[in-house]
Short mmCIF file of C-alpha atoms in Angstrom, two decimals:
data_model
loop_
_atom_site.label_atom_id
_atom_site.label_comp_id
_atom_site.label_asym_id
_atom_site.label_seq_id
_atom_site.Cartn_x
_atom_site.Cartn_y
_atom_site.Cartn_z
CA MET A 229 20.27 7.36 -24.10
CA LYS A 230 19.49 10.99 -24.87
CA LEU A 231 15.78 10.17 -24.89
CA ASN A 232 16.00 8.51 -21.49
CA ARG A 233 17.84 11.52 -20.06
CA ASN A 234 15.13 13.86 -21.38
CA HIS A 235 12.44 11.66 -19.90
CA LEU A 236 14.27 11.65 -16.60
CA PHE A 237 14.60 15.46 -16.65
CA LEU A 238 10.91 15.93 -17.42
CA THR A 239 9.91 13.49 -14.71
CA LEU A 240 12.06 15.21 -12.08
CA PHE A 241 10.77 18.61 -13.21
CA ALA A 242 7.17 17.44 -12.89
CA ILE A 243 7.80 16.04 -9.40
CA SER A 244 9.53 19.27 -8.36
CA LEU A 245 6.68 21.39 -9.74
CA ALA A 246 4.06 19.30 -7.99
CA TRP A 247 5.95 19.49 -4.67
CA SER A 248 6.47 23.26 -4.89
CA THR A 249 2.87 23.84 -5.90
CA GLY A 250 1.64 21.76 -3.00
CA THR A 251 3.91 23.63 -0.62
CA SER A 252 2.70 26.97 -1.97
CA LEU A 253 -0.92 25.92 -1.57
CA ALA A 254 -0.27 24.91 2.01
CA GLN A 255 0.84 28.46 2.73
CA THR A 256 -2.08 30.24 1.11
CA PRO A 257 -4.97 31.70 3.15
CA ALA A 258 -7.22 28.91 1.85
CA ALA A 259 -5.34 26.45 4.10
CA TRP A 260 -5.63 28.71 7.12
CA PRO A 261 -7.07 28.23 9.68
CA ASN A 262 -7.09 24.48 10.19
CA LYS A 263 -7.36 24.60 13.99
CA THR A 264 -8.62 26.82 16.80
CA VAL A 265 -7.77 30.52 16.61
CA LYS A 266 -7.34 32.30 19.94
CA ILE A 267 -8.09 36.01 20.36
CA ILE A 268 -6.47 37.33 23.52
CA MET A 269 -8.22 40.10 25.47
CA PRO A 270 -5.78 41.91 27.80
CA SER A 271 -8.64 43.19 29.96
CA LEU A 272 -11.52 41.78 31.98
CA PRO A 273 -14.73 40.61 30.28
CA ALA A 274 -18.04 42.50 30.19
CA GLY A 275 -16.76 45.81 28.77
CA SER A 276 -17.30 47.14 25.24
CA PRO A 277 -14.03 45.68 23.83
CA ASP A 278 -15.11 42.26 25.07
CA ARG A 279 -18.58 42.48 23.54
CA VAL A 280 -17.26 43.59 20.16
CA THR A 281 -14.52 40.95 20.15
CA ARG A 282 -16.91 38.12 21.01
CA MET A 283 -19.37 39.20 18.32
CA VAL A 284 -16.63 39.25 15.68
CA ALA A 285 -15.16 35.95 16.95
CA GLU A 286 -18.51 34.16 16.67
CA LYS A 287 -19.00 35.26 13.08
CA LEU A 288 -15.40 34.47 12.10
CA SER A 289 -15.84 30.99 13.54
CA VAL A 290 -18.84 30.38 11.29
CA ARG A 291 -17.05 31.86 8.27
CA TRP A 292 -13.86 29.85 8.77
CA GLY A 293 -15.39 26.61 9.97
CA GLN A 294 -12.98 26.55 12.91
CA PRO A 295 -13.41 27.57 16.56
CA VAL A 296 -12.44 31.18 17.27
CA VAL A 297 -12.24 31.58 21.03
CA VAL A 298 -11.72 34.65 23.20
CA GLU A 299 -9.32 34.25 26.13
CA TYR A 300 -8.82 36.79 28.90
CA LYS A 301 -5.39 37.70 30.24
CA PRO A 302 -5.92 40.94 32.20
CA GLY A 303 -3.45 42.67 34.45
CA ALA A 304 -0.86 45.45 34.69
CA THR A 305 -2.96 47.88 32.61
CA THR A 306 -3.25 45.35 29.73
CA VAL A 307 0.53 44.68 29.64
CA ILE A 308 0.27 40.99 30.62
CA GLY A 309 -2.08 39.94 27.85
CA THR A 310 -0.38 42.15 25.29
CA ASP A 311 3.04 40.72 26.10
CA PHE A 312 1.64 37.19 25.81
CA VAL A 313 0.64 37.84 22.19
CA ALA A 314 3.91 39.64 21.37
CA ARG A 315 5.75 36.43 22.34
CA ALA A 316 3.34 34.05 20.59
CA PRO A 317 4.19 32.24 17.32
CA ALA A 318 3.57 34.42 14.27
CA ASP A 319 1.26 31.89 12.63
CA GLY A 320 -2.10 33.64 12.89
CA TYR A 321 -3.45 31.33 15.60
CA THR A 322 -2.90 33.78 18.47
CA LEU A 323 -4.28 37.28 17.94
CA LEU A 324 -4.65 40.35 20.12
CA SER A 325 -7.88 42.31 20.44
CA THR A 326 -6.98 45.53 22.19
CA PHE A 327 -7.73 49.22 22.42
CA THR A 328 -6.15 52.62 22.95
CA SER A 329 -3.99 51.46 25.85
CA LEU A 330 -1.67 49.79 23.30
CA VAL A 331 -0.31 53.18 22.23
CA GLN A 332 -0.61 54.78 25.66
CA ALA A 333 1.43 52.23 27.60
CA PRO A 334 4.88 53.18 26.22
CA ALA A 335 4.39 56.77 27.40
CA LEU A 336 2.84 55.84 30.74
CA LEU A 337 4.70 52.83 32.08
CA PRO A 338 8.30 52.90 33.28
CA LYS A 339 9.13 49.82 31.22
CA VAL A 340 7.03 48.04 28.64
CA PRO A 341 8.31 44.65 27.38
CA TRP A 342 6.97 45.21 23.88
CA ASP A 343 6.83 47.96 21.28
CA PRO A 344 3.49 48.73 19.57
CA GLU A 345 5.06 49.09 16.13
CA ARG A 346 8.01 46.70 16.35
CA ASP A 347 6.35 43.68 17.96
CA PHE A 348 2.94 43.63 16.32
CA THR A 349 1.42 43.43 12.87
CA PRO A 350 -1.74 45.57 12.61
CA ILE A 351 -4.62 43.64 11.10
CA VAL A 352 -7.81 45.66 11.32
CA GLN A 353 -9.25 48.50 13.33
CA LEU A 354 -12.67 47.39 14.50
CA ILE A 355 -14.36 50.53 15.79
CA ARG A 356 -14.00 54.04 17.12
CA SER A 357 -15.42 54.31 20.62
CA GLU A 358 -17.16 57.16 22.38
CA VAL A 359 -16.61 57.88 26.07
CA ILE A 360 -18.76 59.89 28.45
CA LEU A 361 -18.59 61.19 32.00
CA LEU A 362 -21.43 59.77 34.08
CA VAL A 363 -23.06 60.47 37.43
CA ARG A 364 -25.91 58.69 39.17
CA SER A 365 -29.38 59.74 38.06
CA ASP A 366 -30.10 61.08 41.54
CA SER A 367 -26.91 63.16 41.56
CA PRO A 368 -27.35 66.89 42.16
CA TYR A 369 -25.17 67.54 39.08
CA LYS A 370 -27.31 67.73 35.95
CA THR A 371 -24.72 69.38 33.71
CA LEU A 372 -20.94 69.42 33.42
CA GLY A 373 -20.98 73.03 34.60
CA GLU A 374 -22.80 72.02 37.79
CA PHE A 375 -20.35 69.15 38.31
CA ILE A 376 -17.37 71.50 37.97
CA ALA A 377 -18.94 73.97 40.38
CA GLY A 378 -19.65 71.14 42.81
CA ALA A 379 -16.05 69.95 42.57
CA LYS A 380 -14.79 73.41 43.49
CA THR A 381 -17.13 73.57 46.47
CA ALA A 382 -16.15 70.08 47.59
CA LYS A 383 -12.46 70.96 47.40
CA ALA A 384 -13.03 74.07 49.51
CA ASN A 385 -14.74 71.89 52.10
CA GLY A 386 -11.80 69.46 52.14
CA ALA A 387 -13.72 66.57 50.55
CA PRO A 388 -12.86 66.43 46.82
CA LEU A 389 -15.23 64.65 44.46
CA ASN A 390 -13.96 61.49 42.79
CA TYR A 391 -14.15 59.77 39.43
CA ALA A 392 -13.72 56.13 38.42
CA SER A 393 -11.74 54.72 35.51
CA PHE A 394 -11.00 51.20 34.30
CA GLY A 395 -7.43 51.40 35.61
CA ASN A 396 -4.51 53.57 36.55
CA ALA A 397 -2.90 55.16 33.47
CA SER A 398 -5.83 54.02 31.31
CA SER A 399 -7.35 56.32 28.72
CA PHE A 400 -10.22 57.07 31.13
CA HIS A 401 -7.67 58.10 33.77
CA ILE A 402 -6.07 60.42 31.23
CA TYR A 403 -9.48 61.92 30.45
CA GLY A 404 -10.03 62.54 34.15
CA GLU A 405 -6.71 64.31 34.55
CA ALA A 406 -7.40 66.37 31.43
CA LEU A 407 -10.74 67.38 32.97
CA LYS A 408 -9.00 68.41 36.19
CA ARG A 409 -6.45 70.50 34.29
CA GLY A 410 -8.91 72.02 31.84
CA ALA A 411 -11.58 72.92 34.41
CA GLY A 412 -9.18 73.88 37.20
CA ILE A 413 -10.72 71.46 39.70
CA ASP A 414 -9.55 68.72 42.04
CA LEU A 415 -10.86 65.17 41.64
CA THR A 416 -9.72 61.97 43.32
CA HIS A 417 -9.03 59.14 40.87
CA ILE A 418 -10.49 55.73 41.80
CA PRO A 419 -9.03 53.05 39.47
CA TYR A 420 -10.86 49.78 38.80
CA LYS A 421 -9.87 46.61 36.98
CA GLY A 422 -12.54 46.99 34.33
CA GLU A 423 -15.42 49.11 33.08
CA ALA A 424 -18.10 46.81 34.42
CA ALA A 425 -16.77 47.13 37.98
CA SER A 426 -16.55 50.91 37.85
CA ILE A 427 -20.09 51.46 36.61
CA VAL A 428 -21.49 49.00 39.16
CA ASP A 429 -19.91 51.05 41.94
CA LEU A 430 -21.16 54.27 40.38
CA ILE A 431 -24.71 52.93 40.45
CA GLY A 432 -24.14 51.67 43.98
CA GLY A 433 -22.98 55.08 45.17
CA GLN A 434 -19.37 54.10 45.96
CA VAL A 435 -18.07 56.73 43.50
CA VAL A 436 -19.47 60.11 42.47
CA SER A 437 -18.67 59.97 38.76
CA SER A 438 -17.19 57.60 36.21
CA PHE A 439 -15.76 57.67 32.71
CA ASN A 440 -17.29 54.89 30.63
CA SER A 441 -17.75 53.95 27.03
CA ILE A 442 -21.21 54.55 25.65
CA GLY A 443 -21.49 50.83 24.90
CA THR A 444 -21.06 49.94 28.56
CA ALA A 445 -23.14 52.85 29.82
CA MET A 446 -26.08 52.73 27.39
CA PRO A 447 -28.18 50.05 29.16
CA HIS A 448 -27.87 51.98 32.42
CA ILE A 449 -28.65 55.28 30.71
CA LYS A 450 -31.78 53.77 29.18
CA SER A 451 -32.84 52.32 32.53
CA GLY A 452 -32.46 55.75 34.12
CA ARG A 453 -29.82 54.71 36.64
CA VAL A 454 -27.06 57.01 35.38
CA ARG A 455 -26.88 60.41 33.71
CA PRO A 456 -24.32 61.44 31.05
CA LEU A 457 -22.77 64.88 31.51
CA ALA A 458 -20.31 65.26 28.61
CA LEU A 459 -18.77 63.36 25.72
CA VAL A 460 -15.10 62.88 24.89
CA GLY A 461 -14.65 63.74 21.22
CA SER A 462 -14.76 66.52 18.68
CA VAL A 463 -18.39 65.97 17.61
CA ARG A 464 -21.54 64.84 19.40
CA SER A 465 -22.57 61.20 19.38
CA LYS A 466 -25.22 60.05 16.93
CA VAL A 467 -26.57 57.84 19.71
CA LEU A 468 -26.69 60.55 22.39
CA PRO A 469 -26.95 63.79 20.40
CA GLU A 470 -28.28 65.70 23.40
CA VAL A 471 -25.02 65.20 25.33
CA PRO A 472 -22.53 68.04 24.70
CA THR A 473 -18.84 67.46 24.11
CA PHE A 474 -16.33 68.60 26.72
CA GLY A 475 -15.13 71.18 24.19
CA GLU A 476 -18.61 72.66 23.92
CA ALA A 477 -18.62 72.94 27.70
CA GLY A 478 -15.33 74.84 27.63
CA VAL A 479 -12.96 72.03 28.64
CA ALA A 480 -10.15 71.36 26.16
CA LYS A 481 -7.92 68.30 25.57
CA LEU A 482 -10.79 65.80 25.65
CA ASP A 483 -11.32 65.40 21.92
CA THR A 484 -9.31 62.21 21.25
CA SER A 485 -11.57 59.24 20.54
CA GLY A 486 -10.71 55.72 21.57
CA TRP A 487 -10.62 52.65 19.34
CA PHE A 488 -10.60 48.86 19.35
CA GLY A 489 -8.49 46.82 16.96
CA MET A 490 -6.99 43.44 16.18
CA LEU A 491 -3.28 42.73 15.82
CA ALA A 492 -0.98 39.72 15.40
CA PRO A 493 2.60 39.03 16.45
CA ALA A 494 5.17 40.68 14.19
CA GLY A 495 6.12 38.51 11.26
CA THR A 496 2.70 36.96 10.73
CA PRO A 497 2.39 36.16 6.98
CA ARG A 498 0.72 38.94 5.05
CA SER A 499 -1.61 36.46 3.34
CA ILE A 500 -3.05 35.48 6.72
CA VAL A 501 -3.22 39.09 7.89
CA ASP A 502 -5.11 40.09 4.75
CA LYS A 503 -7.55 37.21 5.12
CA ILE A 504 -8.38 38.13 8.71
CA ALA A 505 -8.66 41.82 7.82
CA ASN A 506 -10.89 41.26 4.79
CA ASP A 507 -13.19 38.78 6.53
CA THR A 508 -13.50 40.99 9.61
CA ALA A 509 -14.22 44.10 7.53
CA GLN A 510 -16.99 42.22 5.72
CA ILE A 511 -18.48 41.22 9.08
CA LEU A 512 -18.37 44.81 10.35
CA ALA A 513 -20.13 45.96 7.19
CA LEU A 514 -23.09 43.61 7.71
CA PRO A 515 -26.22 45.77 8.31
CA GLU A 516 -27.16 43.95 11.51
CA VAL A 517 -23.63 44.30 12.90
CA THR A 518 -23.39 47.98 12.00
CA GLU A 519 -26.78 48.64 13.57
CA THR A 520 -25.83 46.78 16.77
CA LEU A 521 -22.52 48.62 17.13
CA ARG A 522 -23.95 52.06 16.47
CA GLY A 523 -26.68 51.33 18.98
CA GLN A 524 -23.89 51.04 21.53
CA GLY A 525 -22.17 54.25 20.49
CA LEU A 526 -19.50 52.39 18.53
CA GLU A 527 -18.67 53.32 14.95
CA PRO A 528 -17.36 50.41 12.82
CA THR A 529 -14.34 51.39 10.74
CA GLY A 530 -12.73 48.24 9.33
CA LEU A 531 -9.41 49.98 8.59
CA GLY A 532 -7.10 47.49 6.86
CA PRO A 533 -3.50 46.63 7.79
CA ASP A 534 -1.77 49.58 6.12
CA ALA A 535 -4.29 52.25 7.13
CA PHE A 536 -4.43 50.86 10.65
CA ALA A 537 -0.63 50.95 10.89
CA ARG A 538 -0.59 54.63 9.90
CA PHE A 539 -3.33 55.38 12.39
CA LEU A 540 -1.42 53.62 15.20
CA HIS A 541 1.74 55.60 14.47
CA GLU A 542 -0.11 58.92 14.61
CA ASP A 543 -2.06 57.91 17.71
CA LEU A 544 1.15 56.87 19.46
CA LEU A 545 2.57 60.37 18.99
CA ARG A 546 -0.70 62.04 20.00
CA TRP A 547 -1.07 60.18 23.30
CA LYS A 548 2.62 60.57 24.13
CA SER A 549 2.28 64.33 23.84
CA LEU A 550 -0.89 64.43 25.98
CA THR A 551 0.43 62.20 28.76
CA GLN A 552 3.65 64.17 28.96
CA GLU A 553 1.71 67.42 29.20
CA LEU A 554 -0.46 66.03 32.01
CA GLY A 555 2.46 64.34 33.76
CA ILE A 556 0.71 60.98 34.06
CA LYS A 557 2.70 57.84 34.83
CA ALA A 558 1.57 54.37 35.76
CA ASP A 559 2.43 52.83 39.10
CA ASN A 560 3.72 49.56 37.70
#
């Protein structure tokens, strides 16, 4: 009887061990993903964030053997798409690819339905972006100094110059207001729903100037249709080293670089977060990917979950201080 009881105990133990091991394996990164992964873009397609996200998505799809699709949910200065991901299941199958507006929105909007730190799990910072002020190639303004002088003349004549951004209360809007404050000029802000739309209207002559990422602007710079006047940032771009920074031109408060990054809903298992972060960082480190990104004025970073979380916290404080100083608020 004692022998039978021991046999029974060992049998039950073996069954329990096998079940728990199987359950554990089902929760490991090796079992994820087993279906389509969606990356939500809270902005319109065709801009730099979209191009980078699609490039990473294509390579992740090959690496994982599962479709990785990019879906667009623009609107309300990226709030709609961001909120969609904040409310999604924390299972790694719905991700957010976003940019600096994530940490700007809480300081700019009267009410944001999500919190950047509470409602999201940082996965990986993709790149640092570089932004420039552009005019048409046939513009009379060949330098930032000439543009500032022209803005003062235009104001005196009752017809202020204007600048385009990819949306009200966007980072490009903030840069424009910082330029106005720092240079002591008046400029009319013309908000668009995306970078592609703003630069098309710049080329078409509907606006005088536009803030754009180098990635979006570079093809038009190379074709000779637009001219860069100054760079947002503390150092010159490796891609456009001849373009001075705003600081070099005597305009302060335009030294904060933008970024793109990937996040998941809060509570997403760390094993899945680490897998996405590690695989994405390896993709960003590929020579052909690095070369492509740098050719667009984008510097791959690949910051992991913890480093990205620290960066987001510091950036949140930095943009809050700047927007309060400039008195910028969103309409919605």
